[in-house]
Each structure stands twice: as C-alpha cells, then as structure tokens.
PDB file of C-alpha atoms in Angstrom:
ATOM      1  CA  MET A 176     -16.955  13.422 -11.352  1.00 57.00           C
ATOM      2  CA  ALA A 177     -20.404  12.487 -10.055  1.00 65.00           C
ATOM      3  CA  VAL A 178     -20.883  10.378  -6.966  1.00 65.00           C
ATOM      4  CA  ARG A 179     -21.843   6.892  -8.033  1.00 80.00           C
ATOM      5  CA  THR A 180     -23.277   5.754  -4.705  1.00 83.00           C
ATOM      6  CA  ALA A 181     -23.624   7.401  -1.331  1.00 80.00           C
ATOM      7  CA  ASP A 182     -22.365   4.136   0.218  1.00 81.00           C
ATOM      8  CA  ASP A 183     -18.895   4.850  -1.204  1.00 80.00           C
ATOM      9  CA  ILE A 184     -18.563   8.149   0.681  1.00 80.00           C
ATOM     10  CA  LEU A 185     -16.346   7.353   3.688  1.00 79.00           C
ATOM     11  CA  VAL A 186     -17.899   8.571   6.892  1.00 80.00           C
ATOM     12  CA  GLY A 187     -16.882   7.543  10.395  1.00 81.00           C
ATOM     13  CA  GLY A 188     -14.088   5.355  11.671  1.00 85.00           C
ATOM     14  CA  GLY A 189     -13.866   1.692  12.296  1.00 91.00           C
ATOM     15  CA  ARG A 190     -12.127  -0.919  14.427  1.00 93.00           C
ATOM     16  CA  VAL A 191      -8.633  -2.456  14.323  1.00 93.00           C
ATOM     17  CA  PHE A 192      -7.984  -6.104  15.228  1.00 94.00           C
ATOM     18  CA  ILE A 193      -4.836  -8.163  15.719  1.00 91.00           C
ATOM     19  CA  VAL A 194      -5.499 -11.693  14.458  1.00 92.00           C
ATOM     20  CA  ASP A 195      -4.107 -14.553  16.535  1.00 85.00           C
ATOM     21  CA  GLY A 196      -5.012 -17.803  14.804  1.00 86.00           C
ATOM     22  CA  THR A 197      -8.769 -17.670  14.520  1.00 87.00           C
ATOM     23  CA  LYS A 198      -9.199 -15.113  17.348  1.00 89.00           C
ATOM     24  CA  LYS A 199      -9.593 -11.453  16.458  1.00 91.00           C
ATOM     25  CA  ASN A 200      -8.440  -9.185  19.308  1.00 90.00           C
ATOM     26  CA  GLU A 201      -9.823  -5.688  19.092  1.00 91.00           C
ATOM     27  CA  LEU A 202      -7.250  -3.065  20.065  1.00 88.00           C
ATOM     28  CA  GLY A 203      -9.705  -0.553  21.500  1.00 86.00           C
ATOM     29  CA  TRP A 204     -11.377   2.789  20.871  1.00 88.00           C
ATOM     30  CA  LEU A 205      -9.752   4.760  18.079  1.00 90.00           C
ATOM     31  CA  SER A 206      -9.403   8.569  17.968  1.00 88.00           C
ATOM     32  CA  GLY A 207      -8.935  10.857  15.008  1.00 89.00           C
ATOM     33  CA  GLU A 208      -7.993   9.823  11.523  1.00 91.00           C
ATOM     34  CA  ILE A 209      -7.103   6.365  10.254  1.00 92.00           C
ATOM     35  CA  LYS A 210      -4.623   6.588   7.381  1.00 93.00           C
ATOM     36  CA  PHE A 211      -3.569   3.935   4.916  1.00 93.00           C
ATOM     37  CA  GLU A 212      -0.903   4.489   2.265  1.00 92.00           C
ATOM     38  CA  GLU A 213       1.360   2.510  -0.028  1.00 88.00           C
ATOM     39  CA  GLN A 214       5.015   3.420  -0.386  1.00 82.00           C
ATOM     40  CA  ALA A 215       7.196   2.071  -3.165  1.00 76.00           C
ATOM     41  CA  ASN A 216      10.957   2.399  -3.253  1.00 70.00           C
ATOM     42  CA  THR A 217      12.319   2.924  -6.760  1.00 65.00           C
ATOM     43  CA  ASN A 218      15.719   2.920  -8.415  1.00 65.00           C
ATOM     44  CA  ALA A 219      16.564   5.022 -11.477  1.00 64.00           C
ATOM     45  CA  VAL A 220      17.965   2.997 -14.342  1.00 67.00           C
ATOM     46  CA  LYS A 221      19.532   4.965 -17.223  1.00 66.00           C
ATOM     47  CA  GLU A 222      19.383   3.512 -20.683  1.00 66.00           C
ATOM     48  CA  SER A 223      22.784   3.985 -22.281  1.00 61.00           C
ATOM     49  CA  GLU A 224      21.984   4.945 -25.886  1.00 65.00           C
ATOM     50  CA  GLY A 225      18.686   6.814 -25.832  1.00 66.00           C
ATOM     51  CA  GLY A 226      19.259   8.636 -22.568  1.00 67.00           C
ATOM     52  CA  THR A 227      15.937   7.345 -21.270  1.00 69.00           C
ATOM     53  CA  VAL A 228      15.625   6.975 -17.540  1.00 66.00           C
ATOM     54  CA  LEU A 229      13.469   4.186 -16.251  1.00 63.00           C
ATOM     55  CA  TYR A 230      12.187   3.965 -12.637  1.00 64.00           C
ATOM     56  CA  ILE A 231      11.814   0.445 -11.419  1.00 60.00           C
ATOM     57  CA  THR A 232       9.963  -0.432  -8.254  1.00 57.00           C
ATOM     58  CA  THR A 233      12.317  -2.437  -6.031  1.00 59.00           C
ATOM     59  CA  ASP A 234      10.329  -2.757  -2.852  1.00 71.00           C
ATOM     60  CA  LYS A 235       6.907  -1.879  -1.533  1.00 78.00           C
ATOM     61  CA  GLU A 236       5.449  -1.471   1.932  1.00 84.00           C
ATOM     62  CA  VAL A 237       2.188  -0.123   3.285  1.00 90.00           C
ATOM     63  CA  HIS A 238       1.449   1.909   6.405  1.00 92.00           C
ATOM     64  CA  LEU A 239      -1.743   1.810   8.463  1.00 93.00           C
ATOM     65  CA  THR A 240      -1.648   4.659  11.000  1.00 92.00           C
ATOM     66  CA  PHE A 241      -4.164   5.328  13.755  1.00 92.00           C
ATOM     67  CA  SER A 242      -4.444   6.552  17.340  1.00 90.00           C
ATOM     68  CA  LEU A 243      -5.668   4.458  20.229  1.00 87.00           C
ATOM     69  CA  LEU A 244      -7.707   6.188  22.923  1.00 86.00           C
ATOM     70  CA  GLU A 245      -7.804   3.241  25.336  1.00 81.00           C
ATOM     71  CA  ALA A 246      -4.731   2.461  27.390  1.00 73.00           C
ATOM     72  CA  ASN A 247      -5.678  -0.962  28.725  1.00 77.00           C
ATOM     73  CA  LEU A 248      -3.124  -3.593  29.700  1.00 78.00           C
ATOM     74  CA  ASP A 249      -4.521  -6.286  27.445  1.00 79.00           C
ATOM     75  CA  THR A 250      -3.945  -4.083  24.392  1.00 78.00           C
ATOM     76  CA  PHE A 251      -0.403  -3.233  25.474  1.00 75.00           C
ATOM     77  CA  LYS A 252       0.395  -6.924  25.907  1.00 76.00           C
ATOM     78  CA  LEU A 253      -0.904  -7.600  22.378  1.00 76.00           C
ATOM     79  CA  LEU A 254       1.245  -4.853  20.946  1.00 76.00           C
ATOM     80  CA  ASN A 255       4.361  -5.786  22.892  1.00 74.00           C
ATOM     81  CA  PRO A 256       5.569  -9.363  22.260  1.00 67.00           C
ATOM     82  CA  ALA A 257       8.402  -8.847  24.819  1.00 69.00           C
ATOM     83  CA  TYR A 258       6.070  -8.511  27.824  1.00 73.00           C
ATOM     84  CA  HIS A 259       6.489 -10.472  31.035  1.00 74.00           C
ATOM     85  CA  ALA A 260       3.304 -10.862  33.082  1.00 76.00           C
ATOM     86  CA  ILE A 261       3.419  -9.541  36.666  1.00 78.00           C
ATOM     87  CA  GLY A 262       0.872  -9.579  39.479  1.00 73.00           C
ATOM     88  CA  GLY A 263      -1.350 -12.333  40.610  1.00 65.00           C
ATOM     89  CA  THR A 264      -0.627 -15.058  43.158  1.00 64.00           C
ATOM     90  CA  GLY A 265       2.847 -14.907  44.720  1.00 64.00           C
ATOM     91  CA  ASP A 266       3.992 -11.729  42.887  1.00 64.00           C
ATOM     92  CA  THR A 267       4.557  -8.851  45.278  1.00 64.00           C
ATOM     93  CA  THR A 268       5.275  -6.302  42.539  1.00 65.00           C
ATOM     94  CA  ALA A 269       1.692  -5.389  41.742  1.00 64.00           C
ATOM     95  CA  ASP A 270      -1.641  -5.645  43.551  1.00 67.00           C
ATOM     96  CA  GLY A 271      -3.401  -6.387  40.255  1.00 68.00           C
ATOM     97  CA  GLU A 272      -2.410  -7.733  36.873  1.00 74.00           C
ATOM     98  CA  GLY A 273       0.251  -6.028  34.742  1.00 77.00           C
ATOM     99  CA  TYR A 274       3.345  -6.593  32.700  1.00 76.00           C
ATOM    100  CA  ALA A 275       6.991  -5.688  32.550  1.00 76.00           C
ATOM    101  CA  ALA A 276       9.117  -5.187  29.412  1.00 73.00           C
ATOM    102  CA  GLY A 277      12.749  -6.017  28.908  1.00 68.00           C
ATOM    103  CA  THR A 278      15.431  -5.528  26.309  1.00 63.00           C
ATOM    104  CA  TYR A 279      14.114  -8.180  23.898  1.00 58.00           C
ATOM    105  CA  GLN A 280      14.274  -7.120  20.272  1.00 58.00           C
ATOM    106  CA  GLY A 281      12.469  -9.143  17.703  1.00 63.00           C
ATOM    107  CA  ASP A 282      10.876  -9.112  14.335  1.00 75.00           C
ATOM    108  CA  THR A 283       7.380 -10.136  15.373  1.00 81.00           C
ATOM    109  CA  THR A 284       4.673  -9.549  12.794  1.00 88.00           C
ATOM    110  CA  TYR A 285       0.892  -9.716  13.115  1.00 89.00           C
ATOM    111  CA  GLN A 286      -2.059  -9.995  10.773  1.00 94.00           C
ATOM    112  CA  ILE A 287      -3.877  -6.700  11.241  1.00 94.00           C
ATOM    113  CA  GLU A 288      -7.416  -5.977  10.083  1.00 96.00           C
ATOM    114  CA  PHE A 289      -9.139  -2.594   9.936  1.00 95.00           C
ATOM    115  CA  TRP A 290     -12.933  -2.893   9.561  1.00 96.00           C
ATOM    116  CA  HIS A 291     -15.220   0.008   8.520  1.00 95.00           C
ATOM    117  CA  LYS A 292     -18.982  -0.121   8.511  1.00 94.00           C
ATOM    118  CA  LYS A 293     -20.443   1.481   5.403  1.00 93.00           C
ATOM    119  CA  ARG A 294     -23.766   3.382   5.257  1.00 90.00           C
ATOM    120  CA  SER A 295     -25.524   0.408   3.636  1.00 92.00           C
ATOM    121  CA  GLY A 296     -24.618  -1.988   6.435  1.00 93.00           C
ATOM    122  CA  ASP A 297     -21.938  -3.623   4.300  1.00 94.00           C
ATOM    123  CA  TYR A 298     -18.415  -3.708   5.749  1.00 95.00           C
ATOM    124  CA  ARG A 299     -15.048  -2.945   4.180  1.00 95.00           C
ATOM    125  CA  CYS A 300     -11.930  -4.684   5.438  1.00 96.00           C
ATOM    126  CA  LEU A 301      -8.301  -3.748   4.953  1.00 96.00           C
ATOM    127  CA  ARG A 302      -6.220  -6.811   5.912  1.00 96.00           C
ATOM    128  CA  VAL A 303      -2.450  -6.459   6.250  1.00 95.00           C
ATOM    129  CA  TYR A 304      -0.924  -9.936   6.144  1.00 95.00           C
ATOM    130  CA  LYS A 305       2.320  -9.231   8.018  1.00 93.00           C
ATOM    131  CA  GLY A 306       2.357  -6.022   9.977  1.00 92.00           C
ATOM    132  CA  LYS A 307       5.162  -4.769  12.197  1.00 88.00           C
ATOM    133  CA  ILE A 308       3.784  -2.490  14.889  1.00 84.00           C
ATOM    134  CA  ALA A 309       5.557   0.701  15.884  1.00 77.00           C
ATOM    135  CA  GLY A 310       4.455   3.212  18.445  1.00 66.00           C
ATOM    136  CA  ASN A 311       4.917   4.625  21.911  1.00 61.00           C
ATOM    137  CA  PHE A 312       2.983   2.226  24.084  1.00 60.00           C
ATOM    138  CA  THR A 313       3.954   3.780  27.384  1.00 57.00           C
ATOM    139  CA  PRO A 314       1.201   6.355  27.972  1.00 55.00           C
ATOM    140  CA  LEU A 315       3.151   8.558  30.368  1.00 61.00           C
ATOM    141  CA  LEU A 316       1.744  11.788  28.964  1.00 69.00           C
ATOM    142  CA  ILE A 317      -1.443  12.347  30.894  1.00 74.00           C
ATOM    143  CA  ASN A 318      -3.207  15.641  30.452  1.00 78.00           C
ATOM    144  CA  GLN A 319      -5.842  16.506  33.022  1.00 83.00           C
ATOM    145  CA  ASP A 320      -7.908  18.491  30.551  1.00 87.00           C
ATOM    146  CA  THR A 321      -7.984  16.388  27.399  1.00 85.00           C
ATOM    147  CA  GLU A 322      -7.563  12.935  25.869  1.00 83.00           C
ATOM    148  CA  ASN A 323      -4.091  11.571  25.075  1.00 81.00           C
ATOM    149  CA  PRO A 324      -4.305   9.172  22.137  1.00 85.00           C
ATOM    150  CA  ILE A 325      -1.446   6.749  21.545  1.00 83.00           C
ATOM    151  CA  SER A 326      -0.144   6.841  17.967  1.00 85.00           C
ATOM    152  CA  VAL A 327       0.320   3.469  16.286  1.00 87.00           C
ATOM    153  CA  ASP A 328       1.916   2.801  12.926  1.00 89.00           C
ATOM    154  CA  VAL A 329       1.620  -0.636  11.303  1.00 90.00           C
ATOM    155  CA  VAL A 330       4.148  -1.255   8.572  1.00 90.00           C
ATOM    156  CA  GLY A 331       2.966  -3.978   6.234  1.00 92.00           C
ATOM    157  CA  ILE A 332       5.723  -6.050   4.698  1.00 89.00           C
ATOM    158  CA  ALA A 333       5.635  -8.823   2.103  1.00 88.00           C
ATOM    159  CA  ASP A 334       4.453 -12.258   3.257  1.00 90.00           C
ATOM    160  CA  SER A 335       6.735 -14.715   1.510  1.00 88.00           C
ATOM    161  CA  THR A 336       4.152 -17.521   1.867  1.00 92.00           C
ATOM    162  CA  LYS A 337       1.819 -15.770  -0.598  1.00 91.00           C
ATOM    163  CA  ASP A 338       1.986 -15.070  -4.348  1.00 91.00           C
ATOM    164  CA  THR A 339       3.917 -11.896  -5.151  1.00 85.00           C
ATOM    165  CA  ASP A 340       0.905 -10.180  -6.726  1.00 86.00           C
ATOM    166  CA  ARG A 341      -1.031 -10.341  -3.442  1.00 90.00           C
ATOM    167  CA  ASN A 342       1.430 -10.685  -0.594  1.00 91.00           C
ATOM    168  CA  ILE A 343       1.136  -7.376   1.344  1.00 92.00           C
ATOM    169  CA  TYR A 344      -2.561  -6.571   1.869  1.00 94.00           C
ATOM    170  CA  GLU A 345      -6.063  -7.042   0.600  1.00 95.00           C
ATOM    171  CA  LEU A 346      -9.050  -4.679   0.560  1.00 95.00           C
ATOM    172  CA  PHE A 347     -12.534  -6.177   0.238  1.00 96.00           C
ATOM    173  CA  ASP A 348     -16.189  -5.690   1.083  1.00 95.00           C
ATOM    174  CA  VAL A 349     -18.485  -8.011   2.983  1.00 96.00           C
ATOM    175  CA  ALA A 350     -22.179  -7.815   2.086  1.00 96.00           C
ATOM    176  CA  LYS A 351     -24.701  -7.009   4.827  1.00 95.00           C
ATOM    177  CA  SER A 352     -26.186 -10.496   4.371  1.00 96.00           C
ATOM    178  CA  ALA A 353     -22.876 -12.155   5.381  1.00 96.00           C
ATOM    179  CA  VAL A 354     -21.899  -9.834   8.252  1.00 95.00           C
ATOM    180  CA  SER A 355     -22.945 -12.212  11.063  1.00 95.00           C
ATOM    181  CA  THR A 356     -20.430 -14.857   9.944  1.00 95.00           C
ATOM    182  CA  LYS A 357     -17.630 -12.910   8.265  1.00 95.00           C
ATOM    183  CA  VAL A 358     -17.179  -9.697  10.322  1.00 95.00           C
ATOM    184  CA  PRO A 359     -15.545  -9.783  13.767  1.00 94.00           C
ATOM    185  CA  ASN A 360     -18.072 -10.119  16.572  1.00 91.00           C
ATOM    186  CA  GLY A 361     -20.855 -10.357  13.993  1.00 93.00           C
ATOM    187  CA  GLY A 362     -20.531  -6.656  13.233  1.00 93.00           C
ATOM    188  CA  TRP A 363     -21.647  -3.667  15.236  1.00 91.00           C
TER     189      TRP A 363
END
C-alpha cells in the first residue's frame, strides 16, 4: 500500500497529561516507546442446532503504556492519590517538600491525554476518559551508568456518564491553525 501522506508516518514521541478540571498536568519527560492497545474480552456462545460458535464481546478496556524518565515529586503526587504531604513549616521529617504513602486503596480514575506533534504541525490526541494508573512509582533502582525509566500503564475503563459507543477513549487531530487554543500549553 502506498503512503498517502508523509504526515501520517509516526515519528517521535509526545507528552502525557493528567487532566484535573481544566488544568492539564504534564507528567514529565518520556523515554522509549509509547504503546496503545485495545483489549476485548469475549465469551463463546454455541448455537445448539447448527453447531455454529459465536464470539460476543462482553467487555473492553484499553491500555496506554509508557515510561517516565523524570522522577519528580509533583508527578508522583499526581499518580498517587493516597499521598500525604510532608515537609514545610513545623514538619521535622524532611528539610524540603515531599510526601508519604499509606495503606489507602481506592479506585481513583483520571482523564489522561497523550499528545503527539505531527510533521505538519498538526497535533494528534489520544484521550482516555477514565484511566486507572498502575506502575511502580518508587524509583529505588538507581543505576550509576544509565537512565532508569519508570514504567506506567494506564488502563482505560468505560465512563458510565457517556454514550456506550464512545465511553472509553477518543482519538482526534487538531489543525495547526487551532494549536494555540486547543493543545496543552499552546503546543511545543
């Protein structure tokens, strides 16, 4: 198949944001590949007379997987809804700012957006409406000789407030002419 436009050849990475109301919080510098995939769970249903087997999709989720290269405290606080701030005035635990984590277990979800700048200057956005974040956010592996990215997996689940034909994610382009108002931070 011939290439239709050079703009559709994916080159380079992008940026990931957690959306909090109208504020888009960038997670930090990404390293390596960014992977997005849909996964559908199916059940086999056998038709009694004809012996036909039907596979019916019973549930669907999506995964957005990437690696963070920056291990800053603000990002960890965004990714960990169970944090307790430490440091500052009157706290003798830390000289600077930080956080502590406890045994809280919750079902917190976030709107997650991955933005990719295309060759033409247009942008493509993958928006997961309700993403559960999984990963090892304690960067205790420090290698003197190389980088140590932190793997993050966002599991997109259905948002019950939206129509069933568009309740997990959306993928769309923003034209170069609208970047300043529609892309986080006016683009890059």
